[in-house]
Amino acid sequence: MFKNKIFILIVSILIAITLILTAAFVLWNFMEKNNQSSDPAAKAQDAVASVKPTKAPSAETVKANTAIIKDVLTNLSGSQNFIKISFAFELENAKGKTEFDSLLDSAVKGTIVQTLGDLTKEQIEGSKGSDTLISTLMNKLNPLLHEGKIKQIWITDKVLQ
């Protein structure tokens, strides 16, 4: 009889420890999801933070690692407005630029048109709208690249009508 009580006590303690650890694991995952921001600007900053810091590149290096997309013309969401926009994408290395150039006509332009098509005129107006667009594009395009990441995106021309 004494051995049965000890056995039941040990099993009860093990079950209690298991339940406590499970609850702690679930709570930890819940807290991690709450810490992740849904703001595109914060996600873009996190992505850029993973780029290794180096000394300031020369102007020739920046020019060599920059891809330019001119005159993307598409309709905006929910209205008869359209936008004509040009971008300059600075990548962190030459391999990244080569990969970016190979994806330029398909994935990159498609992502840009899709992103612009989801925005309204009010969402894209002003510097805040430009920052949101840049952050969203960086979040969508960086996962497509394996050889390097986008360091910076500049809007070089924007006509909104």
PDB file of C-alpha atoms in Angstrom:
ATOM      1  CA  MET A   1       0.000   0.000   0.000  1.00  0.00           C
ATOM      2  CA  PHE A   2       2.830   2.381   0.881  1.00  0.00           C
ATOM      3  CA  LYS A   3       4.509   1.785  -2.479  1.00  0.00           C
ATOM      4  CA  ASN A   4       1.281   2.620  -4.351  1.00  0.00           C
ATOM      5  CA  LYS A   5       0.986   5.970  -2.567  1.00  0.00           C
ATOM      6  CA  ILE A   6       4.581   6.900  -3.421  1.00  0.00           C
ATOM      7  CA  PHE A   7       4.062   5.854  -7.041  1.00  0.00           C
ATOM      8  CA  ILE A   8       0.869   7.927  -7.296  1.00  0.00           C
ATOM      9  CA  LEU A   9       2.630  10.914  -5.689  1.00  0.00           C
ATOM     10  CA  ILE A  10       5.566  10.710  -8.141  1.00  0.00           C
ATOM     11  CA  VAL A  11       3.248  10.434 -11.152  1.00  0.00           C
ATOM     12  CA  SER A  12       1.196  13.405  -9.889  1.00  0.00           C
ATOM     13  CA  ILE A  13       4.346  15.511  -9.483  1.00  0.00           C
ATOM     14  CA  LEU A  14       5.531  14.604 -12.992  1.00  0.00           C
ATOM     15  CA  ILE A  15       2.150  15.514 -14.472  1.00  0.00           C
ATOM     16  CA  ALA A  16       2.155  18.833 -12.606  1.00  0.00           C
ATOM     17  CA  ILE A  17       5.674  19.653 -13.864  1.00  0.00           C
ATOM     18  CA  THR A  18       4.676  18.755 -17.424  1.00  0.00           C
ATOM     19  CA  LEU A  19       1.607  21.011 -17.264  1.00  0.00           C
ATOM     20  CA  ILE A  20       3.649  23.897 -15.847  1.00  0.00           C
ATOM     21  CA  LEU A  21       6.295  23.554 -18.581  1.00  0.00           C
ATOM     22  CA  THR A  22       3.640  23.347 -21.297  1.00  0.00           C
ATOM     23  CA  ALA A  23       1.931  26.480 -19.993  1.00  0.00           C
ATOM     24  CA  ALA A  24       5.284  28.285 -19.861  1.00  0.00           C
ATOM     25  CA  PHE A  25       6.074  27.256 -23.461  1.00  0.00           C
ATOM     26  CA  VAL A  26       2.685  28.451 -24.754  1.00  0.00           C
ATOM     27  CA  LEU A  27       3.023  31.739 -22.852  1.00  0.00           C
ATOM     28  CA  TRP A  28       6.555  32.252 -24.227  1.00  0.00           C
ATOM     29  CA  ASN A  29       5.363  31.760 -27.828  1.00  0.00           C
ATOM     30  CA  PHE A  30       2.431  34.108 -27.256  1.00  0.00           C
ATOM     31  CA  MET A  31       4.743  36.830 -25.922  1.00  0.00           C
ATOM     32  CA  GLU A  32       7.135  36.409 -28.876  1.00  0.00           C
ATOM     33  CA  LYS A  33       4.287  36.901 -31.360  1.00  0.00           C
ATOM     34  CA  ASN A  34       3.210  40.072 -29.557  1.00  0.00           C
ATOM     35  CA  ASN A  35       6.759  41.463 -29.722  1.00  0.00           C
ATOM     36  CA  GLN A  36       6.865  41.158 -33.516  1.00  0.00           C
ATOM     37  CA  SER A  37       5.656  44.356 -35.099  1.00  0.00           C
ATOM     38  CA  SER A  38       3.154  44.434 -37.941  1.00  0.00           C
ATOM     39  CA  ASP A  39       4.456  47.851 -38.989  1.00  0.00           C
ATOM     40  CA  PRO A  40       6.224  47.580 -42.359  1.00  0.00           C
ATOM     41  CA  ALA A  41       8.785  50.216 -41.349  1.00  0.00           C
ATOM     42  CA  ALA A  42       9.807  48.217 -38.276  1.00  0.00           C
ATOM     43  CA  LYS A  43      10.075  45.020 -40.313  1.00  0.00           C
ATOM     44  CA  ALA A  44      12.227  46.797 -42.877  1.00  0.00           C
ATOM     45  CA  GLN A  45      14.500  48.126 -40.138  1.00  0.00           C
ATOM     46  CA  ASP A  46      14.870  44.590 -38.773  1.00  0.00           C
ATOM     47  CA  ALA A  47      15.766  43.306 -42.239  1.00  0.00           C
ATOM     48  CA  VAL A  48      18.320  46.060 -42.778  1.00  0.00           C
ATOM     49  CA  ALA A  49      19.779  45.430 -39.323  1.00  0.00           C
ATOM     50  CA  SER A  50      20.820  41.957 -40.495  1.00  0.00           C
ATOM     51  CA  VAL A  51      23.021  43.519 -43.193  1.00  0.00           C
ATOM     52  CA  LYS A  52      26.628  43.425 -42.024  1.00  0.00           C
ATOM     53  CA  PRO A  53      28.053  46.878 -41.346  1.00  0.00           C
ATOM     54  CA  THR A  54      31.121  47.759 -43.365  1.00  0.00           C
ATOM     55  CA  LYS A  55      33.059  50.885 -44.156  1.00  0.00           C
ATOM     56  CA  ALA A  56      31.271  53.431 -46.291  1.00  0.00           C
ATOM     57  CA  PRO A  57      31.356  52.311 -49.923  1.00  0.00           C
ATOM     58  CA  SER A  58      32.755  54.523 -52.621  1.00  0.00           C
ATOM     59  CA  ALA A  59      30.470  56.247 -55.105  1.00  0.00           C
ATOM     60  CA  GLU A  60      31.596  53.831 -57.831  1.00  0.00           C
ATOM     61  CA  THR A  61      30.692  50.829 -55.668  1.00  0.00           C
ATOM     62  CA  VAL A  62      27.265  52.262 -54.875  1.00  0.00           C
ATOM     63  CA  LYS A  63      26.652  52.924 -58.565  1.00  0.00           C
ATOM     64  CA  ALA A  64      27.790  49.402 -59.507  1.00  0.00           C
ATOM     65  CA  ASN A  65      25.477  47.832 -56.913  1.00  0.00           C
ATOM     66  CA  THR A  66      22.419  49.936 -57.788  1.00  0.00           C
ATOM     67  CA  ALA A  67      19.643  48.700 -60.058  1.00  0.00           C
ATOM     68  CA  ILE A  68      17.284  51.226 -61.604  1.00  0.00           C
ATOM     69  CA  ILE A  69      13.689  50.609 -62.604  1.00  0.00           C
ATOM     70  CA  LYS A  70      12.149  53.407 -64.635  1.00  0.00           C
ATOM     71  CA  ASP A  71       8.564  54.348 -65.297  1.00  0.00           C
ATOM     72  CA  VAL A  72       6.405  51.680 -63.681  1.00  0.00           C
ATOM     73  CA  LEU A  73       2.848  52.689 -64.588  1.00  0.00           C
ATOM     74  CA  THR A  74      -0.147  51.094 -62.852  1.00  0.00           C
ATOM     75  CA  ASN A  75      -3.598  51.816 -61.439  1.00  0.00           C
ATOM     76  CA  LEU A  76      -4.078  52.379 -57.735  1.00  0.00           C
ATOM     77  CA  SER A  77      -6.667  50.563 -55.663  1.00  0.00           C
ATOM     78  CA  GLY A  78     -10.254  51.664 -55.382  1.00  0.00           C
ATOM     79  CA  SER A  79     -10.270  54.536 -57.823  1.00  0.00           C
ATOM     80  CA  GLN A  80      -9.406  55.740 -61.271  1.00  0.00           C
ATOM     81  CA  ASN A  81      -6.068  57.113 -60.079  1.00  0.00           C
ATOM     82  CA  PHE A  82      -2.790  55.872 -61.454  1.00  0.00           C
ATOM     83  CA  ILE A  83       0.876  56.246 -60.622  1.00  0.00           C
ATOM     84  CA  LYS A  84       4.017  56.429 -62.708  1.00  0.00           C
ATOM     85  CA  ILE A  85       7.041  55.774 -60.522  1.00  0.00           C
ATOM     86  CA  SER A  86      10.761  55.024 -60.834  1.00  0.00           C
ATOM     87  CA  PHE A  87      13.037  53.367 -58.271  1.00  0.00           C
ATOM     88  CA  ALA A  88      16.719  52.891 -57.522  1.00  0.00           C
ATOM     89  CA  PHE A  89      17.578  49.766 -55.508  1.00  0.00           C
ATOM     90  CA  GLU A  90      20.958  49.670 -53.752  1.00  0.00           C
ATOM     91  CA  LEU A  91      22.093  46.130 -52.985  1.00  0.00           C
ATOM     92  CA  GLU A  92      24.791  45.110 -50.531  1.00  0.00           C
ATOM     93  CA  ASN A  93      27.095  43.342 -53.021  1.00  0.00           C
ATOM     94  CA  ALA A  94      27.670  42.555 -56.699  1.00  0.00           C
ATOM     95  CA  LYS A  95      26.269  39.007 -56.410  1.00  0.00           C
ATOM     96  CA  GLY A  96      23.059  40.434 -54.978  1.00  0.00           C
ATOM     97  CA  LYS A  97      22.788  42.914 -57.843  1.00  0.00           C
ATOM     98  CA  THR A  98      23.299  40.155 -60.419  1.00  0.00           C
ATOM     99  CA  GLU A  99      20.562  38.086 -58.793  1.00  0.00           C
ATOM    100  CA  PHE A 100      18.294  41.131 -58.534  1.00  0.00           C
ATOM    101  CA  ASP A 101      18.825  41.921 -62.223  1.00  0.00           C
ATOM    102  CA  SER A 102      17.879  38.359 -63.174  1.00  0.00           C
ATOM    103  CA  LEU A 103      14.605  38.695 -61.231  1.00  0.00           C
ATOM    104  CA  LEU A 104      13.936  42.247 -62.413  1.00  0.00           C
ATOM    105  CA  ASP A 105      11.504  41.666 -65.269  1.00  0.00           C
ATOM    106  CA  SER A 106       9.484  38.988 -63.514  1.00  0.00           C
ATOM    107  CA  ALA A 107       9.366  38.901 -59.733  1.00  0.00           C
ATOM    108  CA  VAL A 108      10.559  42.423 -58.923  1.00  0.00           C
ATOM    109  CA  LYS A 109       8.309  44.342 -61.323  1.00  0.00           C
ATOM    110  CA  GLY A 110       5.412  42.025 -60.525  1.00  0.00           C
ATOM    111  CA  THR A 111       5.824  42.656 -56.806  1.00  0.00           C
ATOM    112  CA  ILE A 112       6.017  46.416 -57.377  1.00  0.00           C
ATOM    113  CA  VAL A 113       2.850  46.459 -59.517  1.00  0.00           C
ATOM    114  CA  GLN A 114       0.995  44.245 -57.026  1.00  0.00           C
ATOM    115  CA  THR A 115       2.039  46.417 -54.072  1.00  0.00           C
ATOM    116  CA  LEU A 116       1.051  49.627 -55.843  1.00  0.00           C
ATOM    117  CA  GLY A 117      -2.271  48.082 -56.872  1.00  0.00           C
ATOM    118  CA  ASP A 118      -3.086  47.446 -53.209  1.00  0.00           C
ATOM    119  CA  LEU A 119      -2.547  51.096 -52.219  1.00  0.00           C
ATOM    120  CA  THR A 120      -4.916  54.014 -52.569  1.00  0.00           C
ATOM    121  CA  LYS A 121      -3.987  57.558 -53.575  1.00  0.00           C
ATOM    122  CA  GLU A 122      -4.245  58.718 -49.954  1.00  0.00           C
ATOM    123  CA  GLN A 123      -1.932  55.934 -48.733  1.00  0.00           C
ATOM    124  CA  ILE A 124       0.848  56.807 -51.167  1.00  0.00           C
ATOM    125  CA  GLU A 125       0.753  60.610 -50.980  1.00  0.00           C
ATOM    126  CA  GLY A 126       3.470  62.515 -49.159  1.00  0.00           C
ATOM    127  CA  SER A 127       6.697  61.408 -47.567  1.00  0.00           C
ATOM    128  CA  LYS A 128       4.937  59.087 -45.113  1.00  0.00           C
ATOM    129  CA  GLY A 129       3.292  57.277 -48.020  1.00  0.00           C
ATOM    130  CA  SER A 130       6.642  56.988 -49.797  1.00  0.00           C
ATOM    131  CA  ASP A 131       8.243  55.584 -46.643  1.00  0.00           C
ATOM    132  CA  THR A 132       5.444  53.037 -46.285  1.00  0.00           C
ATOM    133  CA  LEU A 133       5.816  51.986 -49.919  1.00  0.00           C
ATOM    134  CA  ILE A 134       9.593  51.630 -49.587  1.00  0.00           C
ATOM    135  CA  SER A 135       9.246  49.593 -46.376  1.00  0.00           C
ATOM    136  CA  THR A 136       6.635  47.308 -47.902  1.00  0.00           C
ATOM    137  CA  LEU A 137       8.726  46.723 -51.034  1.00  0.00           C
ATOM    138  CA  MET A 138      11.817  45.974 -48.970  1.00  0.00           C
ATOM    139  CA  ASN A 139       9.876  43.433 -46.889  1.00  0.00           C
ATOM    140  CA  LYS A 140       8.495  41.736 -50.002  1.00  0.00           C
ATOM    141  CA  LEU A 141      11.649  41.777 -52.164  1.00  0.00           C
ATOM    142  CA  ASN A 142      14.389  40.859 -49.677  1.00  0.00           C
ATOM    143  CA  PRO A 143      13.070  37.290 -49.161  1.00  0.00           C
ATOM    144  CA  LEU A 144      13.374  36.728 -52.932  1.00  0.00           C
ATOM    145  CA  LEU A 145      17.136  37.336 -52.808  1.00  0.00           C
ATOM    146  CA  HIS A 146      19.635  34.725 -51.630  1.00  0.00           C
ATOM    147  CA  GLU A 147      23.001  36.229 -52.630  1.00  0.00           C
ATOM    148  CA  GLY A 148      22.520  39.635 -50.990  1.00  0.00           C
ATOM    149  CA  LYS A 149      19.939  41.993 -49.570  1.00  0.00           C
ATOM    150  CA  ILE A 150      18.533  45.351 -50.561  1.00  0.00           C
ATOM    151  CA  LYS A 151      20.196  48.041 -48.457  1.00  0.00           C
ATOM    152  CA  GLN A 152      18.208  51.032 -49.632  1.00  0.00           C
ATOM    153  CA  ILE A 153      15.380  51.914 -51.997  1.00  0.00           C
ATOM    154  CA  TRP A 154      14.994  55.399 -53.416  1.00  0.00           C
ATOM    155  CA  ILE A 155      11.994  56.741 -55.276  1.00  0.00           C
ATOM    156  CA  THR A 156      13.620  58.704 -58.074  1.00  0.00           C
ATOM    157  CA  ASP A 157      10.452  59.861 -59.840  1.00  0.00           C
ATOM    158  CA  LYS A 158       6.780  59.802 -58.846  1.00  0.00           C
ATOM    159  CA  VAL A 159       3.759  61.111 -60.714  1.00  0.00           C
ATOM    160  CA  LEU A 160       0.429  60.503 -59.031  1.00  0.00           C
ATOM    161  CA  GLN A 161      -2.802  61.277 -60.820  1.00  0.00           C
TER     162      GLN A 161
END
